[in-house]
Amino acid sequence: MKNILVTGGCGFIGVNFIRYLLADPDFKGRIINADNLTYAGNPESLENIAERYPQRYYFEKADICDQKQIGAIFEKYHIDAIAHFAAESHVDRSIVGPDAFIRTNINGTFNLLEQTRRYQEQIVLFHHVSTDEVYGSLGDDGFFTETTPYDPSSPYSASKAASDHLVNAYHRTYGIPITISNCSNNYGPFQFPEKLIPLMILNALEGKPLPVYGDGKNVRDWLYVTDHCRALWTIMQKGQRGETYNVGGRCEMRNIDLVEMICDLLDRMAPDSLHKPHRNLITFVKDRPGHDQRYAIDFSKLEHDLGWSPEESYETGIEKTIHWYLENTKWVNRIKSGAYLSWIETHYADNAS
Ligand code: NAD
Ligand code: DAU
């Protein structure tokens, strides 16, 4: 893999992946980041990367749905591998407006696969970054495995399920060398503050309500983003072509417990905050429609076959994440202007119960 096309590399996980890979002394190739910079794409998250890694990192503002733009990138950089992150990724937004999800997640993936097929002779891998949400919801027991039937609940997860099927179909039908990863909830630096953890940190610091959906007893399996990046690179290097790998944190938490933990850490880590104790800001709001109850991942295939397991514990990972948001005020302030504010304010005004 000498010329890797990373789609959506200005988003949360893409940024972390590009930083992770360029910092790996064993990786000598080039990364070409194609991103059309939606509200969730922030090139500032990769500030100075091109200078720090001359002739190793390139940015192209491109829409994965655009045949001409993507075809030109394959040609120009002689792309031989694809790490496909680009997506509309927020479940709440998919409920309010599914169109962009169908366009980017399904049609965009289809277009990328078609371009890959066009340049098939030079392609060694198409890796699709997907989600555990394709499996639907668990009850109190059990885990998602790679053979759990697909049962998506939201327009977001249905669009990701459709894209998984397309990627598998291009392997079976055209012999495209693919791998797929289905991962649980990520957290860490550079995450857009519409997702639970950064939203709670930043709202708490501003003394705003901390909106917990329903009774707060929904469970997610949290994974520190660098662990996910290491899993992705492990799968890309060693994964069997045509196979799917589940990725998880072995870290199930109820939302309410996680939010209370963040509040308590903030009481200690931001001692001058005017809003202590931050737990007083917790507000239960109307539930998300179709809200999946519990996610838990069985990643034994990845662990046993490829030797990956998570390294960060949630205690250290959440503390590191809070520290990052406290330190990176320039990034936070830039993100919180514009599109972000209008969405959050409208959405939570509608949701208040
Ligand atoms: P994100 O929303 O932070 O970033 C998405 C990026 O894709 C942005 O930079 C955006 O500008 C870009 N993008 C969107 N539409 C595009 C288009 N049409 N053309 C080009 N670029 C486009 O998302 P994320 O949290 O970094 O997630 C990345 C991938 O990982 C997604 O495919 C998501 O489904 C998957 N995933 C995310 C998580 C998680 O917890 N965040 C967990 C499992 C899987
Ligand atoms: O499981 C992987 C998925 O994790 C990824 O595929 C998605 O791209 C990613 O957004 C994430 O989806 P979730 O819906 O689980 O993440 P979110 O941060 O939106 O919500 C986490 C949980 O917290 C969920 O049960 C809903 C709840 N929640 C969320 C928000 C934003 C709240 O209670 N209050 C909130 O304000």
PDB file of C-alpha atoms in Angstrom, residues 106-268:
ATOM      1  CA  ILE A 106     -24.894   4.550  -0.243  1.00  0.00           C
ATOM      2  CA  ASN A 107     -24.387   6.383  -3.546  1.00  0.00           C
ATOM      3  CA  GLY A 108     -20.963   7.694  -2.523  1.00  0.00           C
ATOM      4  CA  THR A 109     -19.755   4.215  -1.570  1.00  0.00           C
ATOM      5  CA  PHE A 110     -21.175   2.867  -4.829  1.00  0.00           C
ATOM      6  CA  ASN A 111     -19.266   5.503  -6.806  1.00  0.00           C
ATOM      7  CA  LEU A 112     -16.020   4.731  -4.986  1.00  0.00           C
ATOM      8  CA  LEU A 113     -16.471   1.035  -5.686  1.00  0.00           C
ATOM      9  CA  GLU A 114     -17.080   1.765  -9.360  1.00  0.00           C
ATOM     10  CA  GLN A 115     -13.888   3.845  -9.573  1.00  0.00           C
ATOM     11  CA  THR A 116     -12.036   1.050  -7.764  1.00  0.00           C
ATOM     12  CA  ARG A 117     -13.341  -1.423 -10.334  1.00  0.00           C
ATOM     13  CA  ARG A 118     -12.184   0.875 -13.137  1.00  0.00           C
ATOM     14  CA  TYR A 119      -8.671   0.895 -11.705  1.00  0.00           C
ATOM     15  CA  GLN A 120      -8.847  -2.683 -10.429  1.00  0.00           C
ATOM     16  CA  GLU A 121      -5.445  -3.719 -11.776  1.00  0.00           C
ATOM     17  CA  GLN A 122      -3.641  -1.282  -9.497  1.00  0.00           C
ATOM     18  CA  ILE A 123      -5.820  -1.849  -6.378  1.00  0.00           C
ATOM     19  CA  VAL A 124      -4.610  -4.074  -3.540  1.00  0.00           C
ATOM     20  CA  LEU A 125      -7.301  -3.160  -0.979  1.00  0.00           C
ATOM     21  CA  PHE A 126     -10.613  -1.397  -0.450  1.00  0.00           C
ATOM     22  CA  HIS A 127     -11.176  -1.122   3.305  1.00  0.00           C
ATOM     23  CA  HIS A 128     -14.646  -0.034   4.403  1.00  0.00           C
ATOM     24  CA  VAL A 129     -14.954   1.608   7.831  1.00  0.00           C
ATOM     25  CA  SER A 130     -18.347   0.597   9.167  1.00  0.00           C
ATOM     26  CA  THR A 131     -20.331   0.426  12.361  1.00  0.00           C
ATOM     27  CA  ASP A 132     -21.780  -2.044  14.851  1.00  0.00           C
ATOM     28  CA  GLU A 133     -25.123  -0.243  14.410  1.00  0.00           C
ATOM     29  CA  VAL A 134     -25.827  -2.386  11.340  1.00  0.00           C
ATOM     30  CA  TYR A 135     -26.641  -5.237  13.758  1.00  0.00           C
ATOM     31  CA  GLY A 136     -29.486  -3.369  15.499  1.00  0.00           C
ATOM     32  CA  SER A 137     -29.983  -3.636  19.240  1.00  0.00           C
ATOM     33  CA  LEU A 138     -29.127  -6.198  21.940  1.00  0.00           C
ATOM     34  CA  GLY A 139     -31.108  -7.060  25.048  1.00  0.00           C
ATOM     35  CA  ASP A 140     -29.425  -7.438  28.424  1.00  0.00           C
ATOM     36  CA  ASP A 141     -27.183 -10.316  27.283  1.00  0.00           C
ATOM     37  CA  GLY A 142     -25.082 -11.357  24.347  1.00  0.00           C
ATOM     38  CA  PHE A 143     -22.704  -9.730  21.893  1.00  0.00           C
ATOM     39  CA  PHE A 144     -22.621  -8.821  18.220  1.00  0.00           C
ATOM     40  CA  THR A 145     -20.452 -11.225  16.220  1.00  0.00           C
ATOM     41  CA  GLU A 146     -19.562 -11.058  12.535  1.00  0.00           C
ATOM     42  CA  THR A 147     -22.427 -13.457  11.802  1.00  0.00           C
ATOM     43  CA  THR A 148     -25.149 -11.545  13.672  1.00  0.00           C
ATOM     44  CA  PRO A 149     -27.917 -10.806  11.119  1.00  0.00           C
ATOM     45  CA  TYR A 150     -28.185  -7.207   9.973  1.00  0.00           C
ATOM     46  CA  ASP A 151     -31.119  -5.364  11.595  1.00  0.00           C
ATOM     47  CA  PRO A 152     -30.485  -1.598  11.361  1.00  0.00           C
ATOM     48  CA  SER A 153     -32.802   0.799  13.227  1.00  0.00           C
ATOM     49  CA  SER A 154     -32.015   4.314  11.973  1.00  0.00           C
ATOM     50  CA  PRO A 155     -31.619   5.783   8.487  1.00  0.00           C
ATOM     51  CA  TYR A 156     -27.908   6.153   9.357  1.00  0.00           C
ATOM     52  CA  SER A 157     -27.422   2.500  10.251  1.00  0.00           C
ATOM     53  CA  ALA A 158     -29.572   1.339   7.313  1.00  0.00           C
ATOM     54  CA  SER A 159     -27.388   3.372   4.952  1.00  0.00           C
ATOM     55  CA  LYS A 160     -24.230   1.867   6.454  1.00  0.00           C
ATOM     56  CA  ALA A 161     -25.741  -1.622   6.167  1.00  0.00           C
ATOM     57  CA  ALA A 162     -26.478  -0.970   2.486  1.00  0.00           C
ATOM     58  CA  SER A 163     -22.897   0.167   1.908  1.00  0.00           C
ATOM     59  CA  ASP A 164     -21.522  -2.950   3.664  1.00  0.00           C
ATOM     60  CA  HIS A 165     -23.603  -5.114   1.322  1.00  0.00           C
ATOM     61  CA  LEU A 166     -22.327  -3.246  -1.733  1.00  0.00           C
ATOM     62  CA  VAL A 167     -18.709  -3.655  -0.628  1.00  0.00           C
ATOM     63  CA  ASN A 168     -19.206  -7.401  -0.094  1.00  0.00           C
ATOM     64  CA  ALA A 169     -20.996  -7.715  -3.432  1.00  0.00           C
ATOM     65  CA  TYR A 170     -18.073  -6.062  -5.267  1.00  0.00           C
ATOM     66  CA  HIS A 171     -15.762  -8.639  -3.733  1.00  0.00           C
ATOM     67  CA  ARG A 172     -17.924 -11.610  -4.661  1.00  0.00           C
ATOM     68  CA  THR A 173     -18.917 -10.363  -8.099  1.00  0.00           C
ATOM     69  CA  TYR A 174     -15.840  -8.531  -9.358  1.00  0.00           C
ATOM     70  CA  GLY A 175     -13.102  -9.900  -7.107  1.00  0.00           C
ATOM     71  CA  ILE A 176     -12.254  -6.502  -5.581  1.00  0.00           C
ATOM     72  CA  PRO A 177      -9.928  -7.153  -2.584  1.00  0.00           C
ATOM     73  CA  ILE A 178     -11.956  -5.801   0.340  1.00  0.00           C
ATOM     74  CA  THR A 179     -12.046  -5.831   4.120  1.00  0.00           C
ATOM     75  CA  ILE A 180     -14.795  -4.391   6.350  1.00  0.00           C
ATOM     76  CA  SER A 181     -14.630  -3.369  10.005  1.00  0.00           C
ATOM     77  CA  ASN A 182     -17.743  -2.905  12.156  1.00  0.00           C
ATOM     78  CA  CYS A 183     -16.786  -0.831  15.170  1.00  0.00           C
ATOM     79  CA  SER A 184     -18.492   0.400  18.332  1.00  0.00           C
ATOM     80  CA  ASN A 185     -18.644   3.985  19.668  1.00  0.00           C
ATOM     81  CA  ASN A 186     -15.382   5.911  19.383  1.00  0.00           C
ATOM     82  CA  TYR A 187     -14.271   8.819  21.542  1.00  0.00           C
ATOM     83  CA  GLY A 188     -11.146  10.970  21.835  1.00  0.00           C
ATOM     84  CA  PRO A 189      -9.533  14.118  20.373  1.00  0.00           C
ATOM     85  CA  PHE A 190     -11.055  15.994  17.418  1.00  0.00           C
ATOM     86  CA  GLN A 191     -14.591  14.564  17.784  1.00  0.00           C
ATOM     87  CA  PHE A 192     -17.313  16.941  16.640  1.00  0.00           C
ATOM     88  CA  PRO A 193     -19.357  18.029  19.682  1.00  0.00           C
ATOM     89  CA  GLU A 194     -22.695  16.683  18.501  1.00  0.00           C
ATOM     90  CA  LYS A 195     -21.702  13.206  19.782  1.00  0.00           C
ATOM     91  CA  LEU A 196     -22.332  12.282  23.411  1.00  0.00           C
ATOM     92  CA  ILE A 197     -18.906  12.674  25.045  1.00  0.00           C
ATOM     93  CA  PRO A 198     -17.680  15.997  23.573  1.00  0.00           C
ATOM     94  CA  LEU A 199     -21.200  17.439  23.785  1.00  0.00           C
ATOM     95  CA  MET A 200     -21.349  16.710  27.514  1.00  0.00           C
ATOM     96  CA  ILE A 201     -17.840  18.073  28.170  1.00  0.00           C
ATOM     97  CA  LEU A 202     -18.405  21.347  26.338  1.00  0.00           C
ATOM     98  CA  ASN A 203     -21.966  21.926  27.562  1.00  0.00           C
ATOM     99  CA  ALA A 204     -20.878  21.321  31.160  1.00  0.00           C
ATOM    100  CA  LEU A 205     -18.043  23.841  30.886  1.00  0.00           C
ATOM    101  CA  GLU A 206     -20.536  26.426  29.635  1.00  0.00           C
ATOM    102  CA  GLY A 207     -23.146  25.622  32.277  1.00  0.00           C
ATOM    103  CA  LYS A 208     -25.621  24.375  29.658  1.00  0.00           C
ATOM    104  CA  PRO A 209     -28.031  21.456  30.262  1.00  0.00           C
ATOM    105  CA  LEU A 210     -26.618  17.960  29.685  1.00  0.00           C
ATOM    106  CA  PRO A 211     -29.402  16.280  27.664  1.00  0.00           C
ATOM    107  CA  VAL A 212     -29.669  12.559  28.476  1.00  0.00           C
ATOM    108  CA  TYR A 213     -32.115  10.743  26.193  1.00  0.00           C
ATOM    109  CA  GLY A 214     -34.921   8.689  27.772  1.00  0.00           C
ATOM    110  CA  ASP A 215     -33.962   7.077  31.085  1.00  0.00           C
ATOM    111  CA  GLY A 216     -30.221   7.128  30.314  1.00  0.00           C
ATOM    112  CA  LYS A 217     -29.984   3.347  30.624  1.00  0.00           C
ATOM    113  CA  ASN A 218     -28.977   2.670  27.007  1.00  0.00           C
ATOM    114  CA  VAL A 219     -25.601   0.965  26.836  1.00  0.00           C
ATOM    115  CA  ARG A 220     -22.729   1.651  24.437  1.00  0.00           C
ATOM    116  CA  ASP A 221     -19.363  -0.115  24.124  1.00  0.00           C
ATOM    117  CA  TRP A 222     -16.755   2.687  24.097  1.00  0.00           C
ATOM    118  CA  LEU A 223     -13.416   2.550  22.286  1.00  0.00           C
ATOM    119  CA  TYR A 224     -10.622   5.129  22.348  1.00  0.00           C
ATOM    120  CA  VAL A 225     -10.091   6.352  18.802  1.00  0.00           C
ATOM    121  CA  THR A 226      -6.373   5.495  18.615  1.00  0.00           C
ATOM    122  CA  ASP A 227      -7.215   1.885  19.428  1.00  0.00           C
ATOM    123  CA  HIS A 228      -9.652   1.935  16.516  1.00  0.00           C
ATOM    124  CA  CYS A 229      -6.976   3.382  14.198  1.00  0.00           C
ATOM    125  CA  ARG A 230      -4.555   0.620  15.210  1.00  0.00           C
ATOM    126  CA  ALA A 231      -7.281  -1.965  14.566  1.00  0.00           C
ATOM    127  CA  LEU A 232      -7.947  -0.483  11.117  1.00  0.00           C
ATOM    128  CA  TRP A 233      -4.289  -0.539  10.123  1.00  0.00           C
ATOM    129  CA  THR A 234      -3.920  -4.090  11.483  1.00  0.00           C
ATOM    130  CA  ILE A 235      -6.905  -5.241   9.393  1.00  0.00           C
ATOM    131  CA  MET A 236      -5.655  -3.402   6.310  1.00  0.00           C
ATOM    132  CA  GLN A 237      -2.242  -5.053   6.589  1.00  0.00           C
ATOM    133  CA  LYS A 238      -3.105  -8.529   7.822  1.00  0.00           C
ATOM    134  CA  GLY A 239      -6.853  -9.031   7.368  1.00  0.00           C
ATOM    135  CA  GLN A 240      -8.077 -11.770   5.076  1.00  0.00           C
ATOM    136  CA  ARG A 241      -9.486 -10.219   1.891  1.00  0.00           C
ATOM    137  CA  GLY A 242     -13.269 -10.614   1.689  1.00  0.00           C
ATOM    138  CA  GLU A 243     -13.632 -10.754   5.492  1.00  0.00           C
ATOM    139  CA  THR A 244     -15.412  -8.632   8.099  1.00  0.00           C
ATOM    140  CA  TYR A 245     -13.906  -7.863  11.528  1.00  0.00           C
ATOM    141  CA  ASN A 246     -15.774  -6.527  14.548  1.00  0.00           C
ATOM    142  CA  VAL A 247     -13.945  -3.934  16.660  1.00  0.00           C
ATOM    143  CA  GLY A 248     -14.935  -3.024  20.220  1.00  0.00           C
ATOM    144  CA  GLY A 249     -13.662  -1.688  23.504  1.00  0.00           C
ATOM    145  CA  ARG A 250     -14.802  -4.335  25.986  1.00  0.00           C
ATOM    146  CA  CYS A 251     -16.148  -1.275  27.762  1.00  0.00           C
ATOM    147  CA  GLU A 252     -19.911  -1.299  28.176  1.00  0.00           C
ATOM    148  CA  MET A 253     -21.379   1.699  29.982  1.00  0.00           C
ATOM    149  CA  ARG A 254     -24.859   3.062  30.553  1.00  0.00           C
ATOM    150  CA  ASN A 255     -25.142   6.613  29.202  1.00  0.00           C
ATOM    151  CA  ILE A 256     -26.124   8.044  32.578  1.00  0.00           C
ATOM    152  CA  ASP A 257     -23.111   6.465  34.302  1.00  0.00           C
ATOM    153  CA  LEU A 258     -20.803   7.837  31.640  1.00  0.00           C
ATOM    154  CA  VAL A 259     -22.279  11.339  31.876  1.00  0.00           C
ATOM    155  CA  GLU A 260     -21.989  11.312  35.674  1.00  0.00           C
ATOM    156  CA  MET A 261     -18.379  10.184  35.374  1.00  0.00           C
ATOM    157  CA  ILE A 262     -17.615  13.074  32.996  1.00  0.00           C
ATOM    158  CA  CYS A 263     -19.255  15.519  35.440  1.00  0.00           C
ATOM    159  CA  ASP A 264     -17.178  14.246  38.357  1.00  0.00           C
ATOM    160  CA  LEU A 265     -13.948  14.375  36.350  1.00  0.00           C
ATOM    161  CA  LEU A 266     -14.747  17.941  35.287  1.00  0.00           C
ATOM    162  CA  ASP A 267     -15.332  18.951  38.911  1.00  0.00           C
ATOM    163  CA  ARG A 268     -11.735  17.872  39.556  1.00  0.00           C
TER     164      ARG A 268
END
